[in-house]
mmCIF file of C-alpha atoms in Angstrom:
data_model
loop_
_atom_site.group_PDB
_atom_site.id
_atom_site.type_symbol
_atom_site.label_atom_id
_atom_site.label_comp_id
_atom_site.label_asym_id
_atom_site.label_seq_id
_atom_site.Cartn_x
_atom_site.Cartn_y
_atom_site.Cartn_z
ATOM 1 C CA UNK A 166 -30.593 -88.016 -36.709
ATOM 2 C CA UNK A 167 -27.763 -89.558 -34.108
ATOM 3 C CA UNK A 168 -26.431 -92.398 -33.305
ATOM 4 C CA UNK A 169 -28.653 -93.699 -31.404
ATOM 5 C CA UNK A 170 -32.738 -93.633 -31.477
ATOM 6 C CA UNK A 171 -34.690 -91.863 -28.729
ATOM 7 C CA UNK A 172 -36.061 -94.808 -27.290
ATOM 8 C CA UNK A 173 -32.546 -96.374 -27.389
ATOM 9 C CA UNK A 174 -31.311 -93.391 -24.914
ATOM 10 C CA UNK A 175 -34.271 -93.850 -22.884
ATOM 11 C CA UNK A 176 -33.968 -97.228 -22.404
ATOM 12 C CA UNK A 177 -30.241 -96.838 -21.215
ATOM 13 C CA UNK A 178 -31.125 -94.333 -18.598
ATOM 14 C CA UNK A 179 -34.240 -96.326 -17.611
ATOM 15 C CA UNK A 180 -36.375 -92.993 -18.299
ATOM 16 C CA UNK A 181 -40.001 -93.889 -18.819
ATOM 17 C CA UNK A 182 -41.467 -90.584 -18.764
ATOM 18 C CA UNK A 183 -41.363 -88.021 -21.370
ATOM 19 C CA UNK A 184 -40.212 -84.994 -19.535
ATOM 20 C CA UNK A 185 -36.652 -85.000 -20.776
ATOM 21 C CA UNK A 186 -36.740 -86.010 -24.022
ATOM 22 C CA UNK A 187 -35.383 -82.442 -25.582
ATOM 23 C CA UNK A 188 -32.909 -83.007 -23.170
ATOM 24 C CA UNK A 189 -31.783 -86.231 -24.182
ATOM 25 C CA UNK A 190 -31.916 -86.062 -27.625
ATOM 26 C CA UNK A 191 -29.595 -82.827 -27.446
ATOM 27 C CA UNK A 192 -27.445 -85.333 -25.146
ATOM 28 C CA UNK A 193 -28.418 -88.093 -28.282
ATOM 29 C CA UNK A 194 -27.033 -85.685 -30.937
ATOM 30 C CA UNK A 195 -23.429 -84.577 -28.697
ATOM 31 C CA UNK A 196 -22.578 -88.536 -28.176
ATOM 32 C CA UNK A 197 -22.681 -88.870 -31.983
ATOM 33 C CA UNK A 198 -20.463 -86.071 -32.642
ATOM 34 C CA UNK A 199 -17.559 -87.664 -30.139
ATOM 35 C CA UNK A 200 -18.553 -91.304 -31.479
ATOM 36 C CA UNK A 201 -17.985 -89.856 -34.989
ATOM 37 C CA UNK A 202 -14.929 -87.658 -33.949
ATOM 38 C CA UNK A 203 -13.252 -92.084 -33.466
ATOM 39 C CA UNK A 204 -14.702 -93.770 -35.787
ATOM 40 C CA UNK A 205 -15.491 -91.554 -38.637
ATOM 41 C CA UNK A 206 -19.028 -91.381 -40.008
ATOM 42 C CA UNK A 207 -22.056 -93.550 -38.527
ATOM 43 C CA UNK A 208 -25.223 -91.426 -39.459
ATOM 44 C CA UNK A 209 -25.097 -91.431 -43.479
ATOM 45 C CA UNK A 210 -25.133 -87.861 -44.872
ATOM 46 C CA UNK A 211 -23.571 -85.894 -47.505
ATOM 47 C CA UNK A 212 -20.490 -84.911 -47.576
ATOM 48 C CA UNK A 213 -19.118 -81.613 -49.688
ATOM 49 C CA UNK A 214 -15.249 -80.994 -49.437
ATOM 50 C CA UNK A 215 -12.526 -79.006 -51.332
ATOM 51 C CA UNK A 216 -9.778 -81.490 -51.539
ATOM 52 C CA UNK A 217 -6.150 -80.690 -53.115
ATOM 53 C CA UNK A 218 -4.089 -83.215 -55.126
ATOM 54 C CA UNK A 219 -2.498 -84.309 -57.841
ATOM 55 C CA UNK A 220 -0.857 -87.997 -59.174
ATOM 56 C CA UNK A 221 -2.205 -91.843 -59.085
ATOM 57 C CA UNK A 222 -5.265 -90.616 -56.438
ATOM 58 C CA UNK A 223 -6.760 -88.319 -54.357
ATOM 59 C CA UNK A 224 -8.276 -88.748 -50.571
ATOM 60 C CA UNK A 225 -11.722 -88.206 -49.274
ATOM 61 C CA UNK A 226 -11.124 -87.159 -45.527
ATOM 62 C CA UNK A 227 -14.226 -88.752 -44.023
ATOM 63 C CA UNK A 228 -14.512 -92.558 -44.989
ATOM 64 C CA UNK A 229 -16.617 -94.448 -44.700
ATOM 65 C CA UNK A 230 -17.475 -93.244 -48.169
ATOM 66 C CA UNK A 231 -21.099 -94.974 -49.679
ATOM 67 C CA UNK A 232 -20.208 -93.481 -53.289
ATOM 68 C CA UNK A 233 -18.635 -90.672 -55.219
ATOM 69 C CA UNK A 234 -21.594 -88.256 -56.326
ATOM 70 C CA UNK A 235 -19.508 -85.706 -58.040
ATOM 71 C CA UNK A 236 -15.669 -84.446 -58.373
ATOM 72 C CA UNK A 237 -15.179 -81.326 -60.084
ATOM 73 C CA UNK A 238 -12.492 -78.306 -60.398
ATOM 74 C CA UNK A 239 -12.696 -75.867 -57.710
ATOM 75 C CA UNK A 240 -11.457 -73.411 -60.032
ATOM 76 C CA UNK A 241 -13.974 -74.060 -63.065
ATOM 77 C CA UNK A 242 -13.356 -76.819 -66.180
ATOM 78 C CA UNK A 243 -15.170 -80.144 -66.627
ATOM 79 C CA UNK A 244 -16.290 -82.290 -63.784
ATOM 80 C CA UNK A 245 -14.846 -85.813 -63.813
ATOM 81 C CA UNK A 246 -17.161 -88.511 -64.964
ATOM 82 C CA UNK A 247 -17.081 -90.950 -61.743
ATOM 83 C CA UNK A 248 -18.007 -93.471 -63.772
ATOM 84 C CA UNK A 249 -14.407 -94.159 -64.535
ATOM 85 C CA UNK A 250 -13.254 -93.749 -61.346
ATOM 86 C CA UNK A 251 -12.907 -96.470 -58.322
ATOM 87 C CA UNK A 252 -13.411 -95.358 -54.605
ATOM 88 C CA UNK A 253 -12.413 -97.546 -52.074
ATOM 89 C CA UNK A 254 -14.975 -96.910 -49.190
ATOM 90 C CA UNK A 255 -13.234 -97.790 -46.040
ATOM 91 C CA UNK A 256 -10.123 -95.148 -46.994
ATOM 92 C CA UNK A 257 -11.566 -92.990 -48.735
ATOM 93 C CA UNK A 258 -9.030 -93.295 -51.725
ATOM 94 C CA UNK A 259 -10.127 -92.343 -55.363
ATOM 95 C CA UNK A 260 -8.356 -93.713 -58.551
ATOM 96 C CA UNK A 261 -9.170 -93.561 -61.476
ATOM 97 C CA UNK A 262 -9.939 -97.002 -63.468
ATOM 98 C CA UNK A 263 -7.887 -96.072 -66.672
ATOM 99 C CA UNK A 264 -4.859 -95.710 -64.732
ATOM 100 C CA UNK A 265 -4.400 -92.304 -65.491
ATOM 101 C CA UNK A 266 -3.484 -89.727 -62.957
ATOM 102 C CA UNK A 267 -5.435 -86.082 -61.861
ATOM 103 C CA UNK A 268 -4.291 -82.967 -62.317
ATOM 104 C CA UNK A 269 -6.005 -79.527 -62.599
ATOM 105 C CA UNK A 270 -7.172 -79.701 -58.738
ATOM 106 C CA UNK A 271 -8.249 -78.324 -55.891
ATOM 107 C CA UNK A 272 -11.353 -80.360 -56.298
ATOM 108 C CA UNK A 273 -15.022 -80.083 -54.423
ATOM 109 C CA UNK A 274 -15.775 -83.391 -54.071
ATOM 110 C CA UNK A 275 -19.609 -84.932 -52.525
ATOM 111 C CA UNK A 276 -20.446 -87.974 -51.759
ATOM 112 C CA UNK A 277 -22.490 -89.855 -48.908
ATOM 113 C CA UNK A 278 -20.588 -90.582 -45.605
ATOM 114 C CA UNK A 279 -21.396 -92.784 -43.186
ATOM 115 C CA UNK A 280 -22.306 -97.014 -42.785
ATOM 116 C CA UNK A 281 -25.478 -99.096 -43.803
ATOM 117 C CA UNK A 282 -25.703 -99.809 -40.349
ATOM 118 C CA UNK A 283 -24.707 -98.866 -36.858
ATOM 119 C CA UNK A 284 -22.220 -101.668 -35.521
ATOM 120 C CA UNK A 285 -23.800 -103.154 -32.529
ATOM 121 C CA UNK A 286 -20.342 -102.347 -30.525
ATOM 122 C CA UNK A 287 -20.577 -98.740 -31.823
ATOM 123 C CA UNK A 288 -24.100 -98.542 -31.063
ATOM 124 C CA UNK A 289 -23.396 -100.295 -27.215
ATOM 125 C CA UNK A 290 -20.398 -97.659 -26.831
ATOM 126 C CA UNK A 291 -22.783 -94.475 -27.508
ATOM 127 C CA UNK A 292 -25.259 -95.737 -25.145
ATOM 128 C CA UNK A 293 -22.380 -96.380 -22.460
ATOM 129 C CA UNK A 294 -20.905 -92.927 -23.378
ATOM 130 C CA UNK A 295 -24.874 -91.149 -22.900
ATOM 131 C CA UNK A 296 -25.068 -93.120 -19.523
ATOM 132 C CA UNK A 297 -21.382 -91.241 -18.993
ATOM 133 C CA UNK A 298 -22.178 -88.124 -19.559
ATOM 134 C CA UNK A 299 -25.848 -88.022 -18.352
ATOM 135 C CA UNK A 300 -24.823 -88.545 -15.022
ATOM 136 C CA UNK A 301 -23.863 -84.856 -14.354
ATOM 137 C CA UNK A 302 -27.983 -84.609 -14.369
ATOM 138 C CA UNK A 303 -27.754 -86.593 -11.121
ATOM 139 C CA UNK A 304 -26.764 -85.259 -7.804
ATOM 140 C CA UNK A 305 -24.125 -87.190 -5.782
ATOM 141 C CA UNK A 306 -26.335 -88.711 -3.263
ATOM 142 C CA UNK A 307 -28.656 -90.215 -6.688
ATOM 143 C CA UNK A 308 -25.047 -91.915 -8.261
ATOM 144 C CA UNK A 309 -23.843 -88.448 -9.771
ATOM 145 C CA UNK A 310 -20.542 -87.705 -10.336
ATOM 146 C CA UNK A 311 -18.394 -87.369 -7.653
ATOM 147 C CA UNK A 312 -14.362 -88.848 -7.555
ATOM 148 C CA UNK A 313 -13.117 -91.842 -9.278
ATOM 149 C CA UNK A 314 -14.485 -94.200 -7.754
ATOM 150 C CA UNK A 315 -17.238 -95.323 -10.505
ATOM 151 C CA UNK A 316 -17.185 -98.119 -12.506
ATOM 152 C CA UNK A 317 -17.299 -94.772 -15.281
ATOM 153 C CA UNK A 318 -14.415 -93.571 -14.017
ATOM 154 C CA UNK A 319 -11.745 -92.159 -16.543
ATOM 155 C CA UNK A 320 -7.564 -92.517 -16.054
ATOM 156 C CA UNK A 321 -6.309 -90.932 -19.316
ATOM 157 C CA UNK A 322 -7.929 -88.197 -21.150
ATOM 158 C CA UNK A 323 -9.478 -88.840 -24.508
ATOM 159 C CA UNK A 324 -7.353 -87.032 -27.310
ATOM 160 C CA UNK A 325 -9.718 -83.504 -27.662
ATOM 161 C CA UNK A 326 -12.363 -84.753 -25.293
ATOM 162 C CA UNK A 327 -10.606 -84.819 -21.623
ATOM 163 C CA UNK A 328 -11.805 -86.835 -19.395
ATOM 164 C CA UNK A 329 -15.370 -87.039 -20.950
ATOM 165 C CA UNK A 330 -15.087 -90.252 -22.618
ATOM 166 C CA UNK A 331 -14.802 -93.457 -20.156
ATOM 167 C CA UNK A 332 -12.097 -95.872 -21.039
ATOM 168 C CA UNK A 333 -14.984 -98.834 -21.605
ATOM 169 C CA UNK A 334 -16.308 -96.782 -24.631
ATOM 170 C CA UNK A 335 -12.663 -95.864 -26.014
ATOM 171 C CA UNK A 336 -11.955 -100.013 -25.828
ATOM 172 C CA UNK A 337 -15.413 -100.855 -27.334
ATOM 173 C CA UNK A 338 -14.114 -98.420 -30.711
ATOM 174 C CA UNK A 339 -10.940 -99.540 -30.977
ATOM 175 C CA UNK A 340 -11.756 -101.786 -34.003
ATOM 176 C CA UNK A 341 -13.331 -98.646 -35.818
ATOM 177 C CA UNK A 342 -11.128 -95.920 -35.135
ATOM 178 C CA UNK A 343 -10.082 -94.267 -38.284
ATOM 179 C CA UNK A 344 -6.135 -94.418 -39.168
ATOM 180 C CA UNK A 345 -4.858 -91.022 -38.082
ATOM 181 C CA UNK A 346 -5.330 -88.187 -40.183
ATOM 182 C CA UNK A 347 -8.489 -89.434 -41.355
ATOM 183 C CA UNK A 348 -12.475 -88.551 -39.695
#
């Protein structure tokens, strides 16, 4: 599942047939990866990590977190019950409600990732972004890329994407990206 539905995709690249379909929902399932790679988890799913720590809390590295399913000891001993502990979904940061503190880690912690809903200026700057990178489909006389010229053109590179992610989309996350270190 991605980001953004099939007929979504369609609809931005005003495709009506259904000859490219694999194509595009390969295209579908590479724009949620990059959206992600900002803003942290869109698409719920599970999420199974070892995290290290020690003290007051410990912190999940992909937030949005829904719930903690389970936190146990990497190395063997009791899982925690995570009914007395408090996750705070948008950071990601676990306490635990007595006050107390963990020890005993690394842990393996799971737990859903991801939001109820895809934020309409998330879901606008995936379809933007598909538009972006679809156009390498096209060839230069059909509005392909060629120079920077195009209202998609790109003046600074995206951190770890290059120039593959058009300043429009990078404005339209800016509300969602995840504090760094964190996604």
């Amino acid at each position: 599942m991605g980001l953004l539905t099939l007929a979504e995709a369609k609809a931005q690249l005003n495709i009506v047939t259904d000859t490219n379909d694999t194509e595009i929902t390969a295209y579908i399932e590479a724009v949620t990866e990059v959206i992600e790679w900002h803003v942290g988890p869109v698409v719920e799913r599970i999420v199974t990590e070892e995290i290290d720590g020690k003290g007051l809390y410990l912190l999940l590295l992909h937030p949005p977190v829904r719930s903690l399913t389970s936190l146990t000891p990497v190395l063997g001993g009791t899982a925690v019950d995570v009914a007395g502990l408090h996750v705070n979904g948008v950071t990601g940061v676990i306490r635990r409600k007595d006050g107390g503190s963990f020890s005993g880690g690394p842990w393996t912690a799971v737990y859903p990732a991801g939001r109820d809903a895809v934020p309409p200026t998330v879901n606008l700057a995936g379809r933007i972004l598909l538009q972006h990178l679809w156009r390498t489909q096209l060839g230069q006389a059909r509005g392909g890329l060629a120079g920077g010229n195009s209202d998609f053109s790109v003046t600074e590179p995206a951190p770890g994407f290059g120039y593959a992610v058009p300043n429009r989309v990078l404005q339209l996350l800016e509300p969602y990206k995840q504090p760094p270190g964190v996604a």
